[in-house]
mmCIF file of C-alpha atoms and ligand atoms in Angstrom:
data_model
loop_
_atom_site.group_PDB
_atom_site.id
_atom_site.type_symbol
_atom_site.label_atom_id
_atom_site.label_comp_id
_atom_site.label_asym_id
_atom_site.label_seq_id
_atom_site.Cartn_x
_atom_site.Cartn_y
_atom_site.Cartn_z
ATOM 1 C CA MET A 1 22.359 -23.071 -15.466
ATOM 2 C CA GLN A 2 25.201 -20.834 -14.322
ATOM 3 C CA GLU A 3 22.752 -17.975 -13.931
ATOM 4 C CA LEU A 4 20.418 -20.193 -11.950
ATOM 5 C CA VAL A 5 23.127 -20.966 -9.419
ATOM 6 C CA TRP A 6 23.874 -17.315 -8.939
ATOM 7 C CA LEU A 7 20.245 -16.443 -8.606
ATOM 8 C CA LEU A 8 20.118 -19.072 -5.909
ATOM 9 C CA LEU A 9 23.367 -18.282 -4.232
ATOM 10 C CA LEU A 10 23.218 -14.528 -4.015
ATOM 11 C CA PRO A 11 19.983 -14.227 -2.021
ATOM 12 C CA VAL A 12 21.096 -17.141 0.149
ATOM 13 C CA ALA A 13 24.405 -15.508 0.806
ATOM 14 C CA ALA A 14 22.763 -12.162 1.439
ATOM 15 C CA ALA A 15 20.186 -13.648 3.791
ATOM 16 C CA SER A 16 22.915 -15.579 5.534
ATOM 17 C CA GLY A 17 24.934 -12.420 5.842
ATOM 18 C CA TRP A 18 22.096 -10.512 7.381
ATOM 19 C CA TRP A 19 21.189 -13.394 9.686
ATOM 20 C CA VAL A 20 24.712 -14.125 10.865
ATOM 21 C CA ALA A 21 25.376 -10.438 11.313
ATOM 22 C CA SER A 22 22.254 -9.767 13.336
ATOM 23 C CA ARG A 23 22.953 -12.823 15.517
ATOM 24 C CA ALA A 24 26.520 -11.785 16.034
ATOM 25 C CA TYR A 25 25.321 -8.338 16.891
ATOM 26 C CA ARG A 26 23.024 -9.723 19.541
ATOM 27 C CA ARG A 27 25.823 -11.854 20.984
ATOM 28 C CA GLY A 28 28.295 -9.008 21.270
ATOM 29 C CA LYS A 29 28.792 -6.538 18.517
ATOM 30 C CA GLU A 30 32.509 -6.185 18.129
ATOM 31 C CA GLN A 31 33.724 -9.817 17.895
ATOM 32 C CA VAL A 32 31.984 -11.451 14.875
ATOM 33 C CA ALA A 33 30.285 -8.768 12.791
ATOM 34 C CA PRO A 34 33.460 -7.212 11.364
ATOM 35 C CA GLU A 35 34.788 -10.670 10.389
ATOM 36 C CA PHE A 36 31.560 -11.457 8.542
ATOM 37 C CA THR A 37 31.474 -8.100 6.817
ATOM 38 C CA SER A 38 34.975 -8.604 5.600
ATOM 39 C CA ASP A 39 34.145 -12.094 4.219
ATOM 40 C CA TYR A 40 31.001 -10.847 2.579
ATOM 41 C CA ILE A 41 32.808 -7.976 0.858
ATOM 42 C CA LYS A 42 35.563 -10.356 -0.130
ATOM 43 C CA GLY A 43 32.951 -12.647 -1.711
ATOM 44 C CA LEU A 44 31.417 -9.767 -3.597
ATOM 45 C CA ASN A 45 34.851 -8.756 -4.819
ATOM 46 C CA TYR A 46 35.443 -12.302 -6.100
ATOM 47 C CA LEU A 47 32.173 -12.053 -7.949
ATOM 48 C CA LEU A 48 32.962 -8.673 -9.426
ATOM 49 C CA ASN A 49 36.365 -9.975 -10.536
ATOM 50 C CA GLU A 50 34.636 -13.009 -12.076
ATOM 51 C CA GLN A 51 36.414 -15.380 -9.676
ATOM 52 C CA THR A 52 33.247 -17.390 -9.349
ATOM 53 C CA ASP A 53 34.810 -20.523 -7.833
ATOM 54 C CA LYS A 54 36.316 -18.574 -4.937
ATOM 55 C CA ALA A 55 33.054 -16.672 -4.442
ATOM 56 C CA ILE A 56 31.024 -19.900 -4.256
ATOM 57 C CA GLU A 57 33.427 -21.435 -1.732
ATOM 58 C CA LEU A 58 33.278 -18.341 0.436
ATOM 59 C CA PHE A 59 29.512 -18.010 0.412
ATOM 60 C CA ILE A 60 29.061 -21.696 1.220
ATOM 61 C CA ARG A 61 31.458 -21.347 4.161
ATOM 62 C CA MET A 62 29.505 -18.349 5.388
ATOM 63 C CA LEU A 63 26.238 -20.282 5.249
ATOM 64 C CA GLU A 64 26.387 -21.629 8.774
ATOM 65 C CA VAL A 65 25.089 -25.167 9.206
ATOM 66 C CA ASN A 66 22.127 -25.322 11.557
ATOM 67 C CA SER A 67 18.652 -26.811 11.561
ATOM 68 C CA ASP A 68 17.393 -23.948 9.371
ATOM 69 C CA THR A 69 20.043 -24.217 6.678
ATOM 70 C CA VAL A 70 20.575 -27.996 6.363
ATOM 71 C CA GLU A 71 17.972 -28.156 3.600
ATOM 72 C CA THR A 72 19.764 -25.373 1.740
ATOM 73 C CA HIS A 73 23.098 -27.221 1.994
ATOM 74 C CA LEU A 74 21.483 -30.419 0.744
ATOM 75 C CA ALA A 75 19.833 -28.575 -2.141
ATOM 76 C CA LEU A 76 23.111 -26.882 -3.082
ATOM 77 C CA GLY A 77 25.025 -30.167 -2.943
ATOM 78 C CA SER A 78 22.451 -31.884 -5.093
ATOM 79 C CA LEU A 79 22.512 -28.963 -7.558
ATOM 80 C CA PHE A 80 26.296 -29.156 -7.911
ATOM 81 C CA ARG A 81 26.172 -32.918 -8.431
ATOM 82 C CA ARG A 82 23.546 -32.560 -11.157
ATOM 83 C CA ARG A 83 25.779 -29.962 -12.836
ATOM 84 C CA GLY A 84 28.633 -32.477 -12.764
ATOM 85 C CA GLU A 85 30.566 -30.519 -10.109
ATOM 86 C CA VAL A 86 30.953 -33.582 -7.924
ATOM 87 C CA ASP A 87 33.987 -32.364 -5.942
ATOM 88 C CA ARG A 88 32.036 -29.373 -4.753
ATOM 89 C CA ALA A 89 28.991 -31.499 -3.881
ATOM 90 C CA ILE A 90 31.259 -33.830 -1.880
ATOM 91 C CA ARG A 91 32.736 -30.927 0.112
ATOM 92 C CA ILE A 92 29.274 -29.586 0.973
ATOM 93 C CA HIS A 93 28.001 -32.967 2.123
ATOM 94 C CA GLN A 94 31.191 -33.814 4.042
ATOM 95 C CA ASN A 95 30.909 -30.446 5.763
ATOM 96 C CA LEU A 96 27.325 -31.270 6.740
ATOM 97 C CA ILE A 97 28.147 -34.715 8.117
ATOM 98 C CA ALA A 98 30.944 -33.288 10.270
ATOM 99 C CA ARG A 99 28.380 -31.256 12.244
ATOM 100 C CA PRO A 100 27.424 -32.979 15.504
ATOM 101 C CA THR A 101 24.156 -31.028 15.799
ATOM 102 C CA LEU A 102 22.369 -32.831 12.927
ATOM 103 C CA THR A 103 19.294 -34.876 13.724
ATOM 104 C CA THR A 104 19.373 -38.585 12.808
ATOM 105 C CA GLU A 105 17.115 -37.899 9.820
ATOM 106 C CA GLN A 106 19.319 -35.055 8.587
ATOM 107 C CA ARG A 107 22.466 -37.130 8.988
ATOM 108 C CA GLY A 108 20.850 -39.972 7.067
ATOM 109 C CA LEU A 109 19.965 -37.640 4.195
ATOM 110 C CA ALA A 110 23.469 -36.144 4.130
ATOM 111 C CA LEU A 111 25.057 -39.630 4.127
ATOM 112 C CA LEU A 112 22.802 -40.722 1.271
ATOM 113 C CA GLU A 113 23.687 -37.612 -0.752
ATOM 114 C CA LEU A 114 27.415 -38.018 -0.081
ATOM 115 C CA ALA A 115 27.269 -41.685 -1.098
ATOM 116 C CA ASP A 116 25.522 -40.589 -4.289
ATOM 117 C CA ASP A 117 28.351 -38.088 -4.909
ATOM 118 C CA TYR A 118 30.918 -40.871 -4.467
ATOM 119 C CA MET A 119 28.995 -43.069 -6.905
ATOM 120 C CA ARG A 120 29.009 -40.267 -9.457
ATOM 121 C CA ALA A 121 32.730 -39.731 -8.898
ATOM 122 C CA GLY A 122 33.400 -43.453 -9.369
ATOM 123 C CA LEU A 123 34.601 -43.826 -5.756
ATOM 124 C CA LEU A 124 32.672 -47.040 -5.315
ATOM 125 C CA ASP A 125 34.483 -48.271 -2.172
ATOM 126 C CA ARG A 126 33.647 -45.090 -0.282
ATOM 127 C CA ALA A 127 30.056 -45.171 -1.543
ATOM 128 C CA GLU A 128 29.732 -48.818 -0.481
ATOM 129 C CA ASN A 129 30.878 -48.003 3.073
ATOM 130 C CA LEU A 130 28.319 -45.204 3.394
ATOM 131 C CA PHE A 131 25.464 -47.345 2.059
ATOM 132 C CA LEU A 132 26.443 -50.098 4.517
ATOM 133 C CA GLU A 133 26.458 -47.501 7.316
ATOM 134 C CA LEU A 134 22.965 -46.355 6.321
ATOM 135 C CA ILE A 135 21.690 -49.942 6.450
ATOM 136 C CA GLU A 136 23.375 -50.373 9.835
ATOM 137 C CA LEU A 137 21.577 -47.231 11.030
ATOM 138 C CA ASN A 138 18.335 -48.516 9.472
ATOM 139 C CA LEU A 139 18.056 -45.328 7.386
ATOM 140 C CA HIS A 140 17.048 -45.193 3.698
ATOM 141 C CA ASN A 141 17.384 -48.974 3.502
ATOM 142 C CA SER A 142 15.709 -49.410 0.155
ATOM 143 C CA ALA A 143 17.789 -46.777 -1.683
ATOM 144 C CA ALA A 144 20.979 -48.021 -0.021
ATOM 145 C CA LEU A 145 20.312 -51.650 -0.997
ATOM 146 C CA TRP A 146 19.622 -50.819 -4.662
ATOM 147 C CA HIS A 147 22.777 -48.696 -4.811
ATOM 148 C CA LEU A 148 24.779 -51.521 -3.212
ATOM 149 C CA LEU A 149 23.415 -53.927 -5.808
ATOM 150 C CA ASP A 150 24.559 -51.523 -8.518
ATOM 151 C CA ILE A 151 28.043 -51.302 -6.956
ATOM 152 C CA TYR A 152 28.439 -55.086 -6.615
ATOM 153 C CA GLN A 153 27.333 -55.545 -10.226
ATOM 154 C CA GLN A 154 29.844 -52.969 -11.433
ATOM 155 C CA GLU A 155 32.562 -54.569 -9.298
ATOM 156 C CA LYS A 156 31.457 -58.054 -10.362
ATOM 157 C CA GLU A 157 31.196 -59.110 -6.703
ATOM 158 C CA TRP A 158 28.470 -61.615 -7.477
ATOM 159 C CA ASP A 159 28.319 -63.318 -4.046
ATOM 160 C CA LYS A 160 27.652 -59.981 -2.379
ATOM 161 C CA ALA A 161 25.159 -59.103 -5.124
ATOM 162 C CA ILE A 162 23.257 -62.332 -4.413
ATOM 163 C CA ALA A 163 23.104 -61.513 -0.678
ATOM 164 C CA VAL A 164 21.810 -57.980 -1.370
ATOM 165 C CA ALA A 165 19.258 -59.248 -3.908
ATOM 166 C CA HIS A 166 17.891 -61.687 -1.299
ATOM 167 C CA ARG A 167 17.688 -58.827 1.216
ATOM 168 C CA ILE A 168 15.767 -56.648 -1.293
ATOM 169 C CA GLU A 169 13.415 -59.546 -1.929
ATOM 170 C CA SER A 170 12.731 -60.115 1.759
ATOM 171 C CA ASP A 171 12.472 -56.390 2.636
ATOM 172 C CA ALA A 172 10.476 -55.119 -0.332
ATOM 173 C CA GLY A 173 8.891 -58.333 -1.588
ATOM 174 C CA LYS A 174 10.268 -57.663 -5.067
ATOM 175 C CA PRO A 175 10.978 -60.903 -6.959
ATOM 176 C CA MET A 176 14.718 -61.120 -7.697
ATOM 177 C CA ASP A 177 14.861 -64.795 -8.756
ATOM 178 C CA SER A 178 15.782 -64.221 -12.384
ATOM 179 C CA ILE A 179 18.522 -61.722 -11.468
ATOM 180 C CA VAL A 180 19.967 -64.037 -8.787
ATOM 181 C CA ALA A 181 20.064 -66.778 -11.441
ATOM 182 C CA GLN A 182 22.128 -64.481 -13.685
ATOM 183 C CA TYR A 183 24.558 -63.806 -10.812
ATOM 184 C CA CYS A 184 24.931 -67.587 -10.353
ATOM 185 C CA CYS A 185 25.681 -67.890 -14.085
ATOM 186 C CA GLU A 186 28.317 -65.159 -13.766
ATOM 187 C CA LEU A 187 29.942 -67.132 -10.930
ATOM 188 C CA ALA A 188 29.705 -70.318 -13.004
ATOM 189 C CA GLU A 189 31.494 -68.651 -15.930
ATOM 190 C CA ARG A 190 34.197 -67.488 -13.523
ATOM 191 C CA SER A 191 34.599 -71.077 -12.263
ATOM 192 C CA LEU A 192 34.959 -72.240 -15.862
ATOM 193 C CA ASP A 193 37.715 -69.689 -16.384
ATOM 194 C CA HIS A 194 39.534 -71.539 -13.575
ATOM 195 C CA ASP A 195 38.643 -74.937 -15.078
ATOM 196 C CA ASP A 196 36.502 -75.778 -12.046
ATOM 197 C CA TYR A 197 33.876 -77.796 -13.895
ATOM 198 C CA GLY A 198 32.217 -79.253 -10.771
ATOM 199 C CA GLU A 199 31.701 -75.867 -9.161
ATOM 200 C CA ALA A 200 30.374 -74.446 -12.437
ATOM 201 C CA VAL A 201 27.778 -77.186 -12.830
ATOM 202 C CA SER A 202 26.716 -76.791 -9.207
ATOM 203 C CA LEU A 203 26.272 -73.015 -9.709
ATOM 204 C CA LEU A 204 24.314 -73.545 -12.916
ATOM 205 C CA HIS A 205 21.906 -75.879 -11.146
ATOM 206 C CA ARG A 206 21.613 -73.267 -8.391
ATOM 207 C CA ALA A 207 20.715 -70.756 -11.116
ATOM 208 C CA LEU A 208 17.955 -73.047 -12.361
ATOM 209 C CA GLU A 209 16.687 -73.531 -8.801
ATOM 210 C CA SER A 210 16.383 -69.770 -8.515
ATOM 211 C CA ASP A 211 14.818 -69.349 -11.955
ATOM 212 C CA ARG A 212 13.774 -72.500 -13.805
ATOM 213 C CA ASN A 213 13.431 -70.418 -16.986
ATOM 214 C CA CYS A 214 17.061 -69.289 -16.941
ATOM 215 C CA VAL A 215 18.024 -69.817 -20.577
ATOM 216 C CA ARG A 216 21.620 -68.844 -19.934
ATOM 217 C CA ALA A 217 22.080 -71.662 -17.383
ATOM 218 C CA SER A 218 20.615 -74.252 -19.764
ATOM 219 C CA LEU A 219 22.786 -73.051 -22.661
ATOM 220 C CA LEU A 220 25.887 -73.279 -20.471
ATOM 221 C CA ILE A 221 24.970 -76.752 -19.184
ATOM 222 C CA GLY A 222 24.394 -77.854 -22.786
ATOM 223 C CA ARG A 223 27.789 -76.520 -23.836
ATOM 224 C CA LEU A 224 29.602 -78.113 -20.868
ATOM 225 C CA GLU A 225 27.958 -81.501 -21.293
ATOM 226 C CA ARG A 226 28.707 -81.489 -25.018
ATOM 227 C CA GLU A 227 32.333 -80.570 -24.403
ATOM 228 C CA ARG A 228 32.565 -83.529 -22.029
ATOM 229 C CA GLY A 229 31.006 -85.856 -24.591
ATOM 230 C CA ASN A 230 27.682 -86.212 -22.754
ATOM 231 C CA CYS A 231 25.515 -85.536 -25.787
ATOM 232 C CA GLY A 232 22.379 -86.989 -24.181
ATOM 233 C CA GLU A 233 22.582 -84.505 -21.294
ATOM 234 C CA ALA A 234 23.482 -81.691 -23.691
ATOM 235 C CA LEU A 235 20.446 -82.533 -25.828
ATOM 236 C CA LYS A 236 18.186 -82.332 -22.747
ATOM 237 C CA ALA A 237 19.620 -78.940 -21.769
ATOM 238 C CA TYR A 238 19.169 -77.494 -25.266
ATOM 239 C CA GLN A 239 15.635 -78.883 -25.507
ATOM 240 C CA GLN A 240 14.901 -77.218 -22.179
ATOM 241 C CA VAL A 241 15.780 -73.836 -23.749
ATOM 242 C CA LEU A 242 12.920 -74.310 -26.225
ATOM 243 C CA GLN A 243 10.557 -74.697 -23.267
ATOM 244 C CA GLN A 244 12.074 -71.828 -21.289
ATOM 245 C CA ASP A 245 11.932 -69.152 -23.983
ATOM 246 C CA VAL A 246 11.085 -69.972 -27.569
ATOM 247 C CA GLU A 247 12.705 -66.726 -28.733
ATOM 248 C CA PHE A 248 16.096 -68.317 -28.043
ATOM 249 C CA THR A 249 15.430 -71.053 -30.627
ATOM 250 C CA PRO A 250 18.130 -69.664 -32.997
ATOM 251 C CA GLU A 251 20.702 -70.231 -30.215
ATOM 252 C CA VAL A 252 20.020 -73.976 -29.984
ATOM 253 C CA VAL A 253 19.218 -75.054 -33.548
ATOM 254 C CA ASP A 254 22.807 -75.852 -34.533
ATOM 255 C CA PRO A 255 23.811 -77.387 -31.165
ATOM 256 C CA LEU A 256 20.726 -79.616 -31.272
ATOM 257 C CA ILE A 257 21.503 -80.757 -34.841
ATOM 258 C CA SER A 258 25.073 -81.539 -33.703
ATOM 259 C CA CYS A 259 23.821 -83.499 -30.668
ATOM 260 C CA TYR A 260 21.441 -85.618 -32.796
ATOM 261 C CA THR A 261 24.258 -86.250 -35.276
ATOM 262 C CA GLU A 262 26.852 -87.128 -32.638
ATOM 263 C CA MET A 263 24.385 -89.482 -30.949
ATOM 264 C CA GLY A 264 23.797 -91.275 -34.273
ATOM 265 C CA LYS A 265 20.195 -90.041 -34.400
ATOM 266 C CA SER A 266 20.334 -88.023 -37.618
ATOM 267 C CA GLU A 267 17.017 -89.520 -38.684
ATOM 268 C CA GLU A 268 15.306 -87.488 -35.961
ATOM 269 C CA ILE A 269 16.577 -84.159 -37.335
ATOM 270 C CA PRO A 270 13.821 -83.618 -39.982
ATOM 271 C CA SER A 271 10.943 -83.984 -37.518
ATOM 272 C CA PHE A 272 12.781 -81.890 -34.924
ATOM 273 C CA LEU A 273 13.376 -79.097 -37.473
ATOM 274 C CA ASN A 274 9.764 -79.239 -38.687
ATOM 275 C CA GLN A 275 8.556 -78.959 -35.107
ATOM 276 C CA ILE A 276 10.653 -75.936 -34.210
ATOM 277 C CA VAL A 277 9.857 -74.130 -37.480
ATOM 278 C CA GLU A 278 6.182 -74.742 -36.770
ATOM 279 C CA ALA A 279 6.514 -73.461 -33.189
ATOM 280 C CA TYR A 280 8.780 -70.492 -33.925
ATOM 281 C CA PRO A 281 9.873 -69.812 -37.518
ATOM 282 C CA ALA A 282 13.211 -68.144 -36.738
ATOM 283 C CA VAL A 283 15.211 -67.571 -39.914
ATOM 284 C CA LYS A 284 18.033 -69.850 -38.772
ATOM 285 C CA SER A 285 15.657 -72.807 -38.273
ATOM 286 C CA VAL A 286 13.948 -72.098 -41.604
ATOM 287 C CA LEU A 287 17.271 -72.023 -43.459
ATOM 288 C CA ARG A 288 18.410 -75.267 -41.824
ATOM 289 C CA LEU A 289 15.162 -76.948 -42.863
ATOM 290 C CA ALA A 290 15.592 -75.625 -46.430
ATOM 291 C CA GLU A 291 19.133 -77.063 -46.519
ATOM 292 C CA LEU A 292 17.800 -80.398 -45.331
ATOM 293 C CA LEU A 293 14.978 -80.400 -47.912
ATOM 294 C CA GLU A 294 17.443 -79.592 -50.675
ATOM 295 C CA LYS A 295 19.656 -82.454 -49.584
ATOM 296 C CA ARG A 296 16.821 -84.968 -49.330
ATOM 297 C CA GLU A 297 14.257 -83.832 -51.937
ATOM 298 C CA GLY A 298 16.131 -81.502 -54.267
ATOM 299 C CA ARG A 299 16.472 -77.816 -54.958
ATOM 300 C CA GLU A 300 12.924 -77.311 -56.241
ATOM 301 C CA ALA A 301 11.288 -78.643 -53.068
ATOM 302 C CA ALA A 302 13.535 -76.423 -50.950
ATOM 303 C CA GLU A 303 12.725 -73.398 -53.114
ATOM 304 C CA GLN A 304 8.980 -74.004 -52.841
ATOM 305 C CA PHE A 305 9.315 -74.251 -49.077
ATOM 306 C CA MET A 306 11.338 -71.024 -48.879
ATOM 307 C CA LEU A 307 8.883 -69.096 -51.079
ATOM 308 C CA GLN A 308 6.058 -70.229 -48.831
ATOM 309 C CA GLN A 309 8.026 -69.207 -45.725
ATOM 310 C CA GLN A 310 8.799 -65.782 -47.207
ATOM 311 C CA ARG A 311 5.096 -65.111 -47.613
ATOM 312 C CA SER A 312 4.276 -66.026 -44.007
ATOM 313 C CA THR A 313 7.451 -64.941 -42.174
ATOM 314 C CA PRO A 314 9.619 -62.763 -44.437
ATOM 315 C CA SER A 315 13.305 -62.294 -43.646
ATOM 316 C CA LEU A 316 16.208 -60.759 -45.536
ATOM 317 C CA ARG A 317 18.274 -63.929 -45.256
ATOM 318 C CA GLY A 318 15.355 -65.980 -46.521
ATOM 319 C CA LEU A 319 14.885 -63.544 -49.409
ATOM 320 C CA ARG A 320 18.564 -63.800 -50.277
ATOM 321 C CA TRP A 321 18.304 -67.593 -50.288
ATOM 322 C CA VAL A 322 15.459 -67.339 -52.846
ATOM 323 C CA ILE A 323 17.446 -64.827 -54.954
ATOM 324 C CA HIS A 324 20.429 -67.202 -54.958
ATOM 325 C CA ALA A 325 18.222 -70.073 -56.086
ATOM 326 C CA GLN A 326 16.756 -68.008 -58.938
ATOM 327 C CA LEU A 327 20.204 -66.694 -59.855
ATOM 328 C CA ASP A 328 21.395 -70.279 -60.277
ATOM 329 C CA ARG A 329 18.560 -70.950 -62.710
ATOM 330 C CA ALA A 330 18.684 -67.649 -64.610
ATOM 331 C CA VAL A 331 20.108 -68.050 -68.101
ATOM 332 C CA GLU A 332 19.514 -64.718 -69.810
ATOM 333 C CA GLN A 333 22.094 -62.065 -69.147
ATOM 334 C CA ASP A 334 19.466 -59.349 -68.391
ATOM 335 C CA GLY A 335 17.675 -61.509 -65.850
ATOM 336 C CA ARG A 336 20.944 -62.431 -64.150
ATOM 337 C CA ALA A 337 22.080 -58.810 -63.899
ATOM 338 C CA GLY A 338 18.896 -57.782 -62.097
ATOM 339 C CA LEU A 339 19.091 -60.718 -59.704
ATOM 340 C CA GLN A 340 22.782 -60.091 -59.084
ATOM 341 C CA LEU A 341 21.967 -56.497 -58.135
ATOM 342 C CA LEU A 342 19.266 -57.698 -55.724
ATOM 343 C CA ASP A 343 21.705 -60.198 -54.253
ATOM 344 C CA ASP A 344 24.331 -57.494 -53.678
ATOM 345 C CA LEU A 345 21.796 -55.145 -52.108
ATOM 346 C CA THR A 346 20.332 -57.717 -49.727
ATOM 347 C CA GLY A 347 23.902 -58.798 -48.859
ATOM 348 C CA LYS A 348 24.784 -55.236 -47.869
ATOM 349 C CA LEU A 349 21.561 -54.854 -45.877
ATOM 350 C CA ILE A 350 22.240 -58.102 -43.998
ATOM 351 C CA GLU A 351 25.810 -57.020 -43.151
ATOM 352 C CA GLY A 352 24.554 -54.079 -41.121
ATOM 353 C CA LEU A 353 21.881 -55.991 -39.249
ATOM 354 C CA PRO A 354 22.075 -56.723 -35.531
ATOM 355 C CA SER A 355 21.700 -60.297 -34.326
ATOM 356 C CA TYR A 356 20.381 -59.282 -30.895
ATOM 357 C CA HIS A 357 18.081 -56.575 -29.637
ATOM 358 C CA CYS A 358 17.173 -55.254 -26.171
ATOM 359 C CA GLN A 359 13.429 -55.472 -25.796
ATOM 360 C CA GLN A 360 13.547 -52.820 -23.091
ATOM 361 C CA CYS A 361 15.613 -49.976 -24.568
ATOM 362 C CA GLY A 362 16.158 -50.958 -28.212
ATOM 363 C CA PHE A 363 19.934 -51.513 -27.931
ATOM 364 C CA ASP A 364 21.214 -53.560 -30.894
ATOM 365 C CA ALA A 365 24.184 -55.927 -30.745
ATOM 366 C CA LYS A 366 26.045 -58.503 -32.765
ATOM 367 C CA ARG A 367 26.441 -60.801 -29.762
ATOM 368 C CA ILE A 368 24.359 -61.812 -26.771
ATOM 369 C CA TYR A 369 24.483 -59.726 -23.595
ATOM 370 C CA TRP A 370 22.730 -61.115 -20.527
ATOM 371 C CA GLN A 371 22.787 -57.639 -18.982
ATOM 372 C CA CYS A 372 22.003 -54.929 -21.502
ATOM 373 C CA PRO A 373 25.052 -52.586 -21.768
ATOM 374 C CA SER A 374 22.718 -49.675 -22.404
ATOM 375 C CA CYS A 375 19.799 -49.919 -19.930
ATOM 376 C CA LYS A 376 21.629 -52.324 -17.531
ATOM 377 C CA ARG A 377 18.601 -54.616 -17.269
ATOM 378 C CA TRP A 378 19.017 -58.373 -17.179
ATOM 379 C CA ASN A 379 17.312 -60.837 -19.543
ATOM 380 C CA THR A 380 16.126 -58.177 -21.997
ATOM 381 C CA VAL A 381 18.522 -58.816 -24.918
ATOM 382 C CA LYS A 382 17.191 -61.520 -27.246
ATOM 383 C CA PRO A 383 17.844 -62.820 -30.773
ATOM 384 C CA VAL A 384 16.240 -60.660 -33.454
ATOM 385 C CA LYS A 385 13.353 -62.250 -35.314
ATOM 386 C CA GLY A 386 11.663 -61.367 -38.603
ATOM 387 C CA VAL A 387 12.554 -59.233 -41.627
ATOM 388 C CA GLY A 388 15.582 -57.676 -39.948
ATOM 389 C CA SER A 389 16.870 -60.915 -38.479
ATOM 390 C CA ASP A 390 20.536 -61.696 -38.899
ATOM 391 C CA ALA A 391 20.651 -64.658 -36.543
ATOM 392 C CA ASN A 392 22.399 -66.901 -39.003
ATOM 393 C CA LYS A 393 26.035 -65.967 -38.870
ATOM 394 C CA THR A 394 27.460 -69.442 -38.499
ATOM 395 C CA PRO A 395 28.128 -71.588 -41.571
ATOM 396 C CA SER A 396 25.832 -74.494 -42.274
ATOM 397 C CA ILE A 397 26.575 -77.572 -40.224
ATOM 398 C CA LEU A 398 24.087 -79.796 -42.042
ATOM 399 C CA GLY A 399 26.473 -80.056 -44.967
ATOM 400 C CA GLU A 400 29.142 -81.353 -42.594
ATOM 401 C CA SER A 401 27.011 -84.041 -41.045
HETATM 402 ZN ZN1 ZN B 501 18.509 -52.297 -22.857
#
C-alpha cells in the first residue's frame, strides 16, 4: 500500500511541479518559479532521507487546489482515510473546503468526505454538523441521512433517530416501521430506568402502532403488567408474541406458565403447552411439557414423549433429558458408566452453546440483542432452535407451581 501511495504521489507531484512552474513562468518568471523549485527539491530531499510524512505534506501543499485538481485531492483524502490515516485525510478535505472557488457540487463532495473522516475519527458531533449542513444545502441527502441515523444510534439519541428514520421513509420510500418501533422501545426502557411507568407504556404502544409485530414491545408490556399484578394483561401480551413471531416462543413459555398459575388457571397449562409444542417445538417448550407429563402421568410417559420428540426435533438438551432418565433406571455398573460419560459430554457441549443467533451475520450470544452488536441490524437476533439450542437456561418453574 505504501508503494501505491508513492506511485500515485510522485507523478502527481511532478506534474504539479511542471504545471505550477510553467504557469508561474508565464505570469512572470522571477517571482514564483524559484520558490516552487526550492519546495520541490526540499520534497525530494525528504523522500531521499526517508522522511515520508514531511514529503507527503509538502507535495500536497504544492498541489494547488483548482477545478482540475479537486478530484485528485478527493482521491488522496479518500486513500488516506482507507489506510487509517484519518488526520491526514481531514487536513486534505479541510483544505479543500476552505477554497472559495469550489463549485457547489465539489463543495458538497468535500463536505461529505470530511464528515466521513470525522465519523472514522469518532468525532461524531463534528460529523453530525456537516451532515446537517449537507441536508440544509440539499446535497447528498440520502447518504447524509443514513449517516445521521448511524450517529444518533451510536449516541442513543432515539428521538432524533426517529425523526431521521421518518425522513428517510418519506424521501426514499424505504419502510422504517420496525426500526422506529425499536427506537420507541429504547425510549421506553429509558423511561423505566427513571420509574416513569406511564411514559413507558405509552411509548410501547407507540412502538406497536409503528410495527404491530414488535416482539420486544409485547415482551416489555407483558413484564410491566405482570410486575404490576395485572396478570390478565400480561397473558394477552405474551400470547401476542406467539402471533408476532413464533421463533420467540422460548421467551414466553415460562412467563405464560406463571401467568396461568398466578391467575388460578393451572388447568389450562397442559393444553397451552401442547398447542405451542405442536406449533413450534422449541426445546424449552418440549422440556416443560415433559416435566408436566412426568408430574401428571409418571416418568415413563414423559420418557416416551421425549424419545418421540428427539426423533422429530432433536436437541442436545432433549437428548440429555433422555440420558438422565435412562441413567436413573440403569442398574449395571457398565451401563451406568457409559451413560454417565454421555451425560458429561452432552453437558459440556451444552455449556458452550449460544442461546441466541443473528440470522443475518451469524453472531452468537448468550443473551438477546435487539440490535446485533456485529452487523448492527435490528430484529435479526433470535433464540436458537434445534440440535444446538440452549434456550433453557432458567430452572424449571413447573415444579414450583
Ligand atoms: Zn448480525
